[in-house]
Coordinates of C-alpha atoms in Angstrom, one line a residue:
Chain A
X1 CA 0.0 0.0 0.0
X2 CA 1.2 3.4 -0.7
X3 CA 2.2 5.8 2.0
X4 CA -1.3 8.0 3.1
X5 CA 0.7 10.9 1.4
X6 CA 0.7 8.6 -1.9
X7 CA 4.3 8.9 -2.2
X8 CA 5.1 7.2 -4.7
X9 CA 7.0 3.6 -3.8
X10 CA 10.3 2.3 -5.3
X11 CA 10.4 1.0 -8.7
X12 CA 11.1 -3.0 -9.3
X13 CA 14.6 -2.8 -11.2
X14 CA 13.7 -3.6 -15.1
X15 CA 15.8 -6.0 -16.6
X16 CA 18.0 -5.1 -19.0
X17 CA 16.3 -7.3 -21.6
X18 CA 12.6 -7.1 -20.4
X19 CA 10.0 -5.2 -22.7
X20 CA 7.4 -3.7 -20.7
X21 CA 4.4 -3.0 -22.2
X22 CA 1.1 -0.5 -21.1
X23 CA -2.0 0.6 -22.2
X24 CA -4.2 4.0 -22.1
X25 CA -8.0 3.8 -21.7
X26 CA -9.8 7.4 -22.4
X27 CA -12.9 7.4 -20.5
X28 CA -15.4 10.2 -21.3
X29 CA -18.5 10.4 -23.9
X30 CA -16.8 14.6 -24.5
X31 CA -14.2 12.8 -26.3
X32 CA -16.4 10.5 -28.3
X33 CA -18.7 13.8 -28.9
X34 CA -15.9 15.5 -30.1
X35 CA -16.5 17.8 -28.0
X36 CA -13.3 17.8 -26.9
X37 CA -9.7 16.7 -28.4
X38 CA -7.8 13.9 -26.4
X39 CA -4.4 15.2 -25.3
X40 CA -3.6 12.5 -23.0
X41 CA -2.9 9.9 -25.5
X42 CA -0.2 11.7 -27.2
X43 CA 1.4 12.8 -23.9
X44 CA 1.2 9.5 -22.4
X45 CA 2.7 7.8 -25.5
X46 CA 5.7 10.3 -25.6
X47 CA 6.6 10.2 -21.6
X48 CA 6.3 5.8 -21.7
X49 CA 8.4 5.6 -24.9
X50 CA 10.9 8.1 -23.2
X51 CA 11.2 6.1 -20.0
X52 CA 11.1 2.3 -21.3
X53 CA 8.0 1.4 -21.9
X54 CA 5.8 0.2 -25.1
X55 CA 2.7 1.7 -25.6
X56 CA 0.8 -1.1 -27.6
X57 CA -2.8 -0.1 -27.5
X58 CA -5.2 2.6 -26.8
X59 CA -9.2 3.2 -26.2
X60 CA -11.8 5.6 -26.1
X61 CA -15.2 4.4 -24.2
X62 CA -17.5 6.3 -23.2
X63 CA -19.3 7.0 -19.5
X64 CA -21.3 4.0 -19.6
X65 CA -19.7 1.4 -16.9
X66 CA -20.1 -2.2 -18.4
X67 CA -17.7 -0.4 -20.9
X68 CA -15.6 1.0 -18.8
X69 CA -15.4 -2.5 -16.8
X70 CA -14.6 -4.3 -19.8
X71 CA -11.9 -2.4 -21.7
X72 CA -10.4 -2.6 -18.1
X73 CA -10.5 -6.5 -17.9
X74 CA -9.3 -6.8 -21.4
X75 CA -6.6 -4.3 -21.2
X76 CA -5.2 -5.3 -18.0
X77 CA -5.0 -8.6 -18.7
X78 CA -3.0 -8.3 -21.8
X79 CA -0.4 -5.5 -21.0
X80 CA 2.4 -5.0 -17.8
X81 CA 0.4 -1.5 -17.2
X82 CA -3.1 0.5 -18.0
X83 CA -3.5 3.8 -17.8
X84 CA -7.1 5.5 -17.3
X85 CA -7.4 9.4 -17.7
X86 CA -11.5 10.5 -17.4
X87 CA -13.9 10.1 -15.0
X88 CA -12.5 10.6 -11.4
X89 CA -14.3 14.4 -10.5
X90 CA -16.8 15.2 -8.7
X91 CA -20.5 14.7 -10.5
X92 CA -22.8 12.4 -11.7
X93 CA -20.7 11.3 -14.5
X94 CA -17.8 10.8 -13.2
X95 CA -18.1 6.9 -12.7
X96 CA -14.6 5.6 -13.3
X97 CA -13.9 4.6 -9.9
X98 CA -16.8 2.7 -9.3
X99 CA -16.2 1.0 -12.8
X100 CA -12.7 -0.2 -11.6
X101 CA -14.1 -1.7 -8.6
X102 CA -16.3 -3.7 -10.5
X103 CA -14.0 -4.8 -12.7
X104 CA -11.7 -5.9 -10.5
X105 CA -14.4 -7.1 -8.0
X106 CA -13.6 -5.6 -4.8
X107 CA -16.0 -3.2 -2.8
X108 CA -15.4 0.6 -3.1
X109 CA -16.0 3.5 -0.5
X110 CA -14.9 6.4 1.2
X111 CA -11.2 5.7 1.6
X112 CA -9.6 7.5 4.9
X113 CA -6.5 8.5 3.5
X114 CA -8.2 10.3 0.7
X115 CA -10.9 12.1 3.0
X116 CA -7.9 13.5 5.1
X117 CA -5.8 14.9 2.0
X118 CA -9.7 16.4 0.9
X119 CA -10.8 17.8 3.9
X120 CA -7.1 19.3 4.5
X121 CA -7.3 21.1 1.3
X122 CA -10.6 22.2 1.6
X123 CA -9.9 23.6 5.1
X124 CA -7.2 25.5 3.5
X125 CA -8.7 27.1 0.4
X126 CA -12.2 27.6 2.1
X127 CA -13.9 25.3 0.0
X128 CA -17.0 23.9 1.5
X129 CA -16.6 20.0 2.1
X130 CA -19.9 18.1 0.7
X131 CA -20.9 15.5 -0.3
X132 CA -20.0 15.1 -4.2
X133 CA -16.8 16.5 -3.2
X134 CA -16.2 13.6 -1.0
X135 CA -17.7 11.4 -3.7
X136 CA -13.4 12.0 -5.0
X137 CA -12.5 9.9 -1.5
X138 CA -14.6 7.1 -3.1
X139 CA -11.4 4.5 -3.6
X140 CA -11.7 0.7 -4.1
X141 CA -10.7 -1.6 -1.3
X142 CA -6.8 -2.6 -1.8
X143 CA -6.1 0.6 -4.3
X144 CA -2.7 2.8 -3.3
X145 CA -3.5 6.7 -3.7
X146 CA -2.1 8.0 -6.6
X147 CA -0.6 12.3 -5.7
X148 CA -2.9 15.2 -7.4
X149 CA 0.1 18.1 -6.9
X150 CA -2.4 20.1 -9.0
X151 CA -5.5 20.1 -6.8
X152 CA -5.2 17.2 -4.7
X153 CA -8.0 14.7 -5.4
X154 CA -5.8 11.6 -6.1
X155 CA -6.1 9.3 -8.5
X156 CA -5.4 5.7 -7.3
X157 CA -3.4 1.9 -8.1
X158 CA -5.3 -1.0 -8.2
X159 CA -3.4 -4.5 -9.8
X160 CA -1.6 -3.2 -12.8
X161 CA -4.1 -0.4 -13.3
X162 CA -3.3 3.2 -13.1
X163 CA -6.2 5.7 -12.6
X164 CA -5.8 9.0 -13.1
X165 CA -7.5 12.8 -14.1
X166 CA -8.9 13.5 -17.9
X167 CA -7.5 16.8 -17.3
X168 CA -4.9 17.1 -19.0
X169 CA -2.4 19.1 -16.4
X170 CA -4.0 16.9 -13.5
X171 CA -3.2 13.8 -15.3
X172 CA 0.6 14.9 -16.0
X173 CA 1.6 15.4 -12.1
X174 CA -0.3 12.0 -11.8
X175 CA 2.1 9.8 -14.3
X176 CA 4.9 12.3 -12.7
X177 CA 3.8 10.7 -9.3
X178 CA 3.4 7.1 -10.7
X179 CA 6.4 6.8 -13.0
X180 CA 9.1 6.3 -10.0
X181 CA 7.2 3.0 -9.0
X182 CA 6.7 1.4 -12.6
X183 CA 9.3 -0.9 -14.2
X184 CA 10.6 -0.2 -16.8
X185 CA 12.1 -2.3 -20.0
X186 CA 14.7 -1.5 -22.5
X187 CA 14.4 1.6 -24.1
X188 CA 13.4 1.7 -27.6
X189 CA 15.7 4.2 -29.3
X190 CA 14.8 5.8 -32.7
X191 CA 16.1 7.6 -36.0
X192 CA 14.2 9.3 -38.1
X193 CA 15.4 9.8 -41.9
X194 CA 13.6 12.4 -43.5
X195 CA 13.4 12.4 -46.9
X196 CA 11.1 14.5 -49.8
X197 CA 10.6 11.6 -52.1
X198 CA 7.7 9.5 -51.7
X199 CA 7.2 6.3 -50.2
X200 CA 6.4 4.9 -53.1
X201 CA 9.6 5.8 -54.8
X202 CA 11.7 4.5 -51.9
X203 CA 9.1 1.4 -50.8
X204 CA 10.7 -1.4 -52.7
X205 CA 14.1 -0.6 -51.1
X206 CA 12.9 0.3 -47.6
X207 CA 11.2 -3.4 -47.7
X208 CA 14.6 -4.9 -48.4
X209 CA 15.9 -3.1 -45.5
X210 CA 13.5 -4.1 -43.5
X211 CA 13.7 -7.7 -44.1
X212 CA 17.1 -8.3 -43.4
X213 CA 17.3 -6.6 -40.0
X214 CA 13.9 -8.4 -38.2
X215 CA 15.3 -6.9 -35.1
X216 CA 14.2 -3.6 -35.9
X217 CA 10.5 -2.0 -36.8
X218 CA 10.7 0.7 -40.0
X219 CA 8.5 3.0 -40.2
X220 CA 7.3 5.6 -43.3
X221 CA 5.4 7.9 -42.4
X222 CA 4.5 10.3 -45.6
X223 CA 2.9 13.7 -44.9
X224 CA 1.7 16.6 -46.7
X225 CA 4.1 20.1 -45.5
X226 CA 1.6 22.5 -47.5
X227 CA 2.9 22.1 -50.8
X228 CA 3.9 18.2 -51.5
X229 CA 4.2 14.9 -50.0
X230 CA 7.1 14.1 -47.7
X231 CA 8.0 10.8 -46.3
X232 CA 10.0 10.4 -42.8
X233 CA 11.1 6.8 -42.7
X234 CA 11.8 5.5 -39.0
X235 CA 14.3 3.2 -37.6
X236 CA 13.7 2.0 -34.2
X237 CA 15.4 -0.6 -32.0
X238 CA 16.4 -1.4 -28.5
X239 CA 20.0 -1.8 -29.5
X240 CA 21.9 1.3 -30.8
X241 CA 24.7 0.0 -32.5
X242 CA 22.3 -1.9 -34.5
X243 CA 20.2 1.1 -35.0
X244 CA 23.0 3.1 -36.2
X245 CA 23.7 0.5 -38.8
X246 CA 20.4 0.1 -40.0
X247 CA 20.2 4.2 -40.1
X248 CA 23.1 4.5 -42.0
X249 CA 21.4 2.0 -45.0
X250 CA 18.5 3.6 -45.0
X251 CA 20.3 7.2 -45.4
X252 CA 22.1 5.5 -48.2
X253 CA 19.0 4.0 -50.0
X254 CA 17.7 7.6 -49.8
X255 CA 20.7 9.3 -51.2
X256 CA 20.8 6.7 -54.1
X257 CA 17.2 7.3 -54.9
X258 CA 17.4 11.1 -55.2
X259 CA 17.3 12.6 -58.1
X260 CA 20.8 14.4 -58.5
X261 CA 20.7 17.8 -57.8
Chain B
X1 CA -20.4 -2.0 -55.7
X2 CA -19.5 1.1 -56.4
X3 CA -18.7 2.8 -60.2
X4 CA -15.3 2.7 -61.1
X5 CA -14.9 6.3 -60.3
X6 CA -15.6 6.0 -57.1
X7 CA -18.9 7.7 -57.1
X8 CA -20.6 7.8 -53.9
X9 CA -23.8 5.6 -53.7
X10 CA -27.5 6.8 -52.3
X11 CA -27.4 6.5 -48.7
X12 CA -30.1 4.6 -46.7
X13 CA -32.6 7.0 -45.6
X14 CA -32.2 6.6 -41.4
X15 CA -35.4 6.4 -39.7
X16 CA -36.4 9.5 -37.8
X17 CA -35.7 7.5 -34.4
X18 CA -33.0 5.4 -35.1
X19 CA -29.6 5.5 -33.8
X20 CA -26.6 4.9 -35.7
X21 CA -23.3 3.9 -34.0
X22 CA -19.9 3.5 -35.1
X23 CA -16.4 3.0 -34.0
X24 CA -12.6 4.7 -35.2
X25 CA -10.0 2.2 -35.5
X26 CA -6.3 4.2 -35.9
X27 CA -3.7 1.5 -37.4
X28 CA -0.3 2.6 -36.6
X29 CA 2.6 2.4 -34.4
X30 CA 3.8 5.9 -34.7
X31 CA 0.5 6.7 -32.4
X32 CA 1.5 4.1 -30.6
X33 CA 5.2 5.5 -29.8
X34 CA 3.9 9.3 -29.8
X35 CA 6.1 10.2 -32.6
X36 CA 2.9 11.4 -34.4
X37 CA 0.0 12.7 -32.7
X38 CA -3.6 11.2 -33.8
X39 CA -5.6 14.2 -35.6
X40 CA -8.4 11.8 -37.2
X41 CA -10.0 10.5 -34.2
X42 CA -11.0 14.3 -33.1
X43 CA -12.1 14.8 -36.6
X44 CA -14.2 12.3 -37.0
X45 CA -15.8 12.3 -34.0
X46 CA -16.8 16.1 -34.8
X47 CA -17.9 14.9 -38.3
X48 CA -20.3 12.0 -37.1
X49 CA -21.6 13.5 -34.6
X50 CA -22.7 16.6 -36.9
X51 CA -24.2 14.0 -39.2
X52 CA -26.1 12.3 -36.5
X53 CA -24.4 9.3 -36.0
X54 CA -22.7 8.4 -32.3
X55 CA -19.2 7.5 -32.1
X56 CA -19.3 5.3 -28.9
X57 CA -15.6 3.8 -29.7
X58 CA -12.4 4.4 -30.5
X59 CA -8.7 2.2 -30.3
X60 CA -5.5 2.6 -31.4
X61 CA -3.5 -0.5 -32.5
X62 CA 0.1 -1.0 -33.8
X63 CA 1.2 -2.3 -37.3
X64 CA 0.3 -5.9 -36.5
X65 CA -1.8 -7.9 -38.6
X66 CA -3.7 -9.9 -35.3
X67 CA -3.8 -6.9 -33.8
X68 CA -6.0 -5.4 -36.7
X69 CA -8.1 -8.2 -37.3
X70 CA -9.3 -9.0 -33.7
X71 CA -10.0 -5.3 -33.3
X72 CA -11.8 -5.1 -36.9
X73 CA -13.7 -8.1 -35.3
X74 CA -14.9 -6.9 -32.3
X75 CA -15.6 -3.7 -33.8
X76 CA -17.7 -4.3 -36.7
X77 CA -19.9 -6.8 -34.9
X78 CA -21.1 -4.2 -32.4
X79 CA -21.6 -0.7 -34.2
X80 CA -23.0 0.2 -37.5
X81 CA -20.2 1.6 -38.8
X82 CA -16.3 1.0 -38.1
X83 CA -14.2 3.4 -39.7
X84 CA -10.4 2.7 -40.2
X85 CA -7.1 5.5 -40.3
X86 CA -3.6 3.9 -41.9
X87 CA -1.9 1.6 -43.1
X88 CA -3.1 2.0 -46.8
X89 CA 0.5 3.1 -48.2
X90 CA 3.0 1.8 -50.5
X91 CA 5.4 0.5 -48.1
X92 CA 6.3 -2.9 -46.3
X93 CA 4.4 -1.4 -43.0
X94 CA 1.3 -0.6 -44.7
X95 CA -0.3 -4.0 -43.8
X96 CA -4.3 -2.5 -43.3
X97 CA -5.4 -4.4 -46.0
X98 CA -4.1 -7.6 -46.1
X99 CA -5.5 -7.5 -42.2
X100 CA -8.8 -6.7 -43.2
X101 CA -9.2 -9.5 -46.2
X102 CA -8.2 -11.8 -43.2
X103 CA -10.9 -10.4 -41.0
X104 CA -13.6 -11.2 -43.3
X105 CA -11.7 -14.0 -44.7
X106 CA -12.0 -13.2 -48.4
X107 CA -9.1 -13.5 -50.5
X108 CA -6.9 -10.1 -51.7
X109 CA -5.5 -8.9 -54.7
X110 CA -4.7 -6.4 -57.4
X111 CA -7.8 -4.7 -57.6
X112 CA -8.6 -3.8 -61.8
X113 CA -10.6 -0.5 -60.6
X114 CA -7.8 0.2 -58.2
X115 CA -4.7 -0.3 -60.4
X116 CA -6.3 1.6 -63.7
X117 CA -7.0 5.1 -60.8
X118 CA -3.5 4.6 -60.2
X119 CA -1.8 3.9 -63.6
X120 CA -4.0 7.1 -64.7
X121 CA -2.3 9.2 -61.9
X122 CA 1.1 7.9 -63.1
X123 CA 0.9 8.4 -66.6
X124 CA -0.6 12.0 -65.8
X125 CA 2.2 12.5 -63.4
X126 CA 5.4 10.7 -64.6
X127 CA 5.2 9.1 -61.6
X128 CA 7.0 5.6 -62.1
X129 CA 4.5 2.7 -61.5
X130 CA 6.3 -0.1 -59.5
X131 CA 5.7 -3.0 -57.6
X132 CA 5.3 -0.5 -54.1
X133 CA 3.1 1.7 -55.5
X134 CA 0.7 -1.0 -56.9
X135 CA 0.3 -2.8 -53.5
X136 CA -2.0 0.6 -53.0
X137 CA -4.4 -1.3 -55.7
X138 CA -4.4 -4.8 -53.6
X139 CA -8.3 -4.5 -52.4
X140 CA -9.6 -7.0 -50.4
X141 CA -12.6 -9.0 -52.8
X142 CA -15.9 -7.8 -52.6
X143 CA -15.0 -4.3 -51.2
X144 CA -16.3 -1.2 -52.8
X145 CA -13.6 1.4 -53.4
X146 CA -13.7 4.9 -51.5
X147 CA -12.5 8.0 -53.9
X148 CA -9.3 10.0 -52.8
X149 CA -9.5 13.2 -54.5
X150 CA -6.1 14.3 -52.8
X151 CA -3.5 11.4 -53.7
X152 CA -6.0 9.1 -55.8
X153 CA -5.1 5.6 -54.5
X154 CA -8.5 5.0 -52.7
X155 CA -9.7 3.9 -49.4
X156 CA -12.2 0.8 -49.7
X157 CA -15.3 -0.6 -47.8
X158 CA -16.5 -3.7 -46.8
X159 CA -19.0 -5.0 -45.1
X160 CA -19.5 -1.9 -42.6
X161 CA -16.0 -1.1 -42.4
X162 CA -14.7 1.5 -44.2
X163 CA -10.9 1.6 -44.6
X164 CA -9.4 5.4 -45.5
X165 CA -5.8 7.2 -45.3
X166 CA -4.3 7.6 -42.1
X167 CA -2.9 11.2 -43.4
X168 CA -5.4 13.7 -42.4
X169 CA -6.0 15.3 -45.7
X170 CA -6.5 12.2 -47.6
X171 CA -8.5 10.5 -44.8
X172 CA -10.9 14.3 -44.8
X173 CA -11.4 14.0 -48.3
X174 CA -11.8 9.8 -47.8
X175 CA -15.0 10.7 -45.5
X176 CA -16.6 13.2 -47.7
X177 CA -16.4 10.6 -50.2
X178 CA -18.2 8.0 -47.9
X179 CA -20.2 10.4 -45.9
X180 CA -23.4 10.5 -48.4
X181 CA -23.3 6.3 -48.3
X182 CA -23.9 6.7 -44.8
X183 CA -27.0 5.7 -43.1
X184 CA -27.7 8.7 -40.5
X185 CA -30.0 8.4 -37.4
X186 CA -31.5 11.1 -35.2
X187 CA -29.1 14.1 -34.3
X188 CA -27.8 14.6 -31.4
X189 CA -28.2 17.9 -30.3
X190 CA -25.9 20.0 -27.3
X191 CA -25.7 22.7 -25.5
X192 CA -22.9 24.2 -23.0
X193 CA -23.4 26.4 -20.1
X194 CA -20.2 27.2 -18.8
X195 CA -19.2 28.6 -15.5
X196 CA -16.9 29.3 -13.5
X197 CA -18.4 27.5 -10.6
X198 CA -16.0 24.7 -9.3
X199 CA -17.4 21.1 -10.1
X200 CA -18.0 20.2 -6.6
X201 CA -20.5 23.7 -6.5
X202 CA -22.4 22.2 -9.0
X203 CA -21.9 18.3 -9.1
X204 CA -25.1 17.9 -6.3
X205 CA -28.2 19.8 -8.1
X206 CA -26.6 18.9 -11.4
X207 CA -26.4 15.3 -10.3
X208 CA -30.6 15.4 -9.4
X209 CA -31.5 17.2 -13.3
X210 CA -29.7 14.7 -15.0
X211 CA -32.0 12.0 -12.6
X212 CA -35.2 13.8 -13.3
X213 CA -34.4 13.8 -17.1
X214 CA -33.2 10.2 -18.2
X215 CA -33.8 11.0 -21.8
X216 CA -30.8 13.6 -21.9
X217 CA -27.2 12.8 -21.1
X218 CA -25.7 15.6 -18.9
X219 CA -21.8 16.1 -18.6
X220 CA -19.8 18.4 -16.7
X221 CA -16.1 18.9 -18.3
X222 CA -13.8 21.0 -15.7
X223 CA -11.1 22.4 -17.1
X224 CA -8.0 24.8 -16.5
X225 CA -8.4 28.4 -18.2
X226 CA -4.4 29.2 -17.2
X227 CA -5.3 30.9 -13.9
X228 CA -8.1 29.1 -12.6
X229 CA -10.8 26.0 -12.5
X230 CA -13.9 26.7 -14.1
X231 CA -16.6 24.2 -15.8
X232 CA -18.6 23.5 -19.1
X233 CA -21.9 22.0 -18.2
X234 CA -23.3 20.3 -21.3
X235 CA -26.8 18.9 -21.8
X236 CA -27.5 16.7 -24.7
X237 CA -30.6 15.3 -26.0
X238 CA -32.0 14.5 -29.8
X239 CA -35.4 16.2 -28.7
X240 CA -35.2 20.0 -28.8
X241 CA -37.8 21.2 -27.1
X242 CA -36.4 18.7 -24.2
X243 CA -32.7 20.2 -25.2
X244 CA -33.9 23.6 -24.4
X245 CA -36.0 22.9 -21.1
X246 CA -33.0 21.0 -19.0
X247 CA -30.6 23.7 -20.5
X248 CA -32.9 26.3 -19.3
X249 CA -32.9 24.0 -15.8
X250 CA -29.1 24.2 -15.9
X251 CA -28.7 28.0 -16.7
X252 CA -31.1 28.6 -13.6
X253 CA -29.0 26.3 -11.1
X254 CA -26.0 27.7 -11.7
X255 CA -27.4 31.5 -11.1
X256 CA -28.7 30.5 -8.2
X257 CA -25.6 29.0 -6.8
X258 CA -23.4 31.8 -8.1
X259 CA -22.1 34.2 -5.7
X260 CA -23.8 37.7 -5.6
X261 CA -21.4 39.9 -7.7

């Protein structure tokens, strides 16, 4: 169990060799609505690649809790980690909590630990305590309080799943607070080769590159900068000599493809 | 099927009461890694919902042929629609459609309709026609083609998946090609009060309007303006007059629990 300040405990030590692998699960019907535009995937995505971890799946549901329960059971069965943003606030909606003890089957209520951080901060800023406020205390049996630096409510641990703020400045201190106790894996490392032909002009070669190194994943991602189609091609690996090699063809494939200048 | 061109075909006429669902499926591991953020998911959530069909959800997968079909699968047996972002490219990581041929278990190939749009937009171009760019042509059997008025190798659709660009631009124009084949139900209509009442203010008397009106769905979406908390209350319902009454409910709440100014 975490501290009742939900400092954050010490990492397992990652094995050199181990891939560690996570999922994000968007709770909120705004998102589906378009309403509003997910920033937490993208963040997430960028801080887990950074610090060791593969992000291998991601899902929108929306406030309705047999989904929520679900996408729980299926994603935290697969992956090391899960990741919720959405759902943890004050009103009516705000079911996430309740979800998670469901899907994980244990009973759910006003956790101590998370009344005394409430109250404390209420106390200070003058805000009055009631009862939806102290619906945020509402914590499944077993769960570890996860920090809120921004405005306290904490998000909480439960098994391998993480559940935090859908805002998105809550929900970064949250994976700020969480990241010292995950494990991590190897790091992916990456190159990117930009290039302005198109993929189809340097596909066939790419392909051959690709095949005879299996122990890296190349990417081509073409885009359109305003006024033609671009390509970057990616190189990732979890070994950098090998990644350096591999870079090094591909930045000769391109070279030999361009038209001279 | 569809004319060679493309052409979209009459869309169902939706039944004044009937509700249309669909799903987003985003195929790509540059999501996935955060190298790229996800633009379509926003977008087409906007788009449906203006069209009167409910996105209820979305995933993001890497470049991994299972990976795609399980979540084609499970996607297309529970919503109306399923609409699919990448993978459609010339190059050796481009694998969407191979994955969805081996989702509905029909065979794949070089797709006459497909290959003469492209070999028109080579020859036009000087554009060299080569074994990468024709893979764009391999269509799964069966599949209608979906126009692409900004690149011209086309999206497809089958069954009720419909498979487009994963480049913005290309996937836009992809779903105002396939927007008028679209059956549409009942719009859902919105409405935002905002205020700069904390959630917790709020979150009890909103909580009893949204339980006095089960026919709208009522969200409260707190957010951080840069210097302090406020809220977007948002009522939504596909009956107006109801739309305007619970809105009206809303409005009158929040004045009364507003501080005197």
């Amino acid at each position: 169990m975490a501290a009742p300040d939900g400092a954050a405990q010490p990492a397992s030590e990652g094995r050199d060799d181990e891939i560690v692998t996570a999922a994000v699960l968007i709770i909120g019907d705004e998102i589906l609505s378009g309403r509003t535009k997910d920033k937490n995937i993208g963040f997430i995505a960028d801080y887990l690649t950074a610090i060791g971890i593969d992000l291998r799946e991601a899902r929108i549901v929306p406030d309705i809790e047999a989904e929520i329960v679900d996408a729980v059971r299926a994603l935290s069965r697969r992956y090391t980690y899960v990741f919720t943003c959405g759902g943890i606030g004050p009103t009516h909606d705000d079911i996430t909590a309740d979800a998670i003890a469901a899907a994980f089957e244990v009973e759910i209520g006003h956790d101590p630990r998370a009344v005394a951080i409430l109250e404390a901060y209420f106390a200070e800023r003058g805000i009055e305590s009631n009862e939806a406020r102290l619906r945020m205390a509402r914590i499944p049996a077993g769960a570890d309080l996860i920090e809120n630096r921004v405005s306290r409510a904490p998000g909480f641990r439960i098994g391998n799943v993480h559940v935090m703020a859908g805002v998105p400045s809550i929900m970064q201190a949250m994976m700020d607070a969480v990241a010292p106790t995950l494990k991590t894996g190897r790091k992916m490392l990456s190159e990117t080769v930009p290039t302005t032909l198109p993929e189809g002009t340097v596909a066939g070669a790419l392909g051959r590159i690709q095949a005879a190194h299996p122990d890296t994943i190349i990417g081509s991602y073409p885009y359109f900068d305003g006024t033609r189609h671009a390509t970057n091609l990616v190189i990732r690996a979890r070994d950098a000599a090998l990644l350096a090699t591999v870079a090094d063809e591909v930045r000769a494939m391109v070279a030999a493809l361009a038209p001279a200048t």
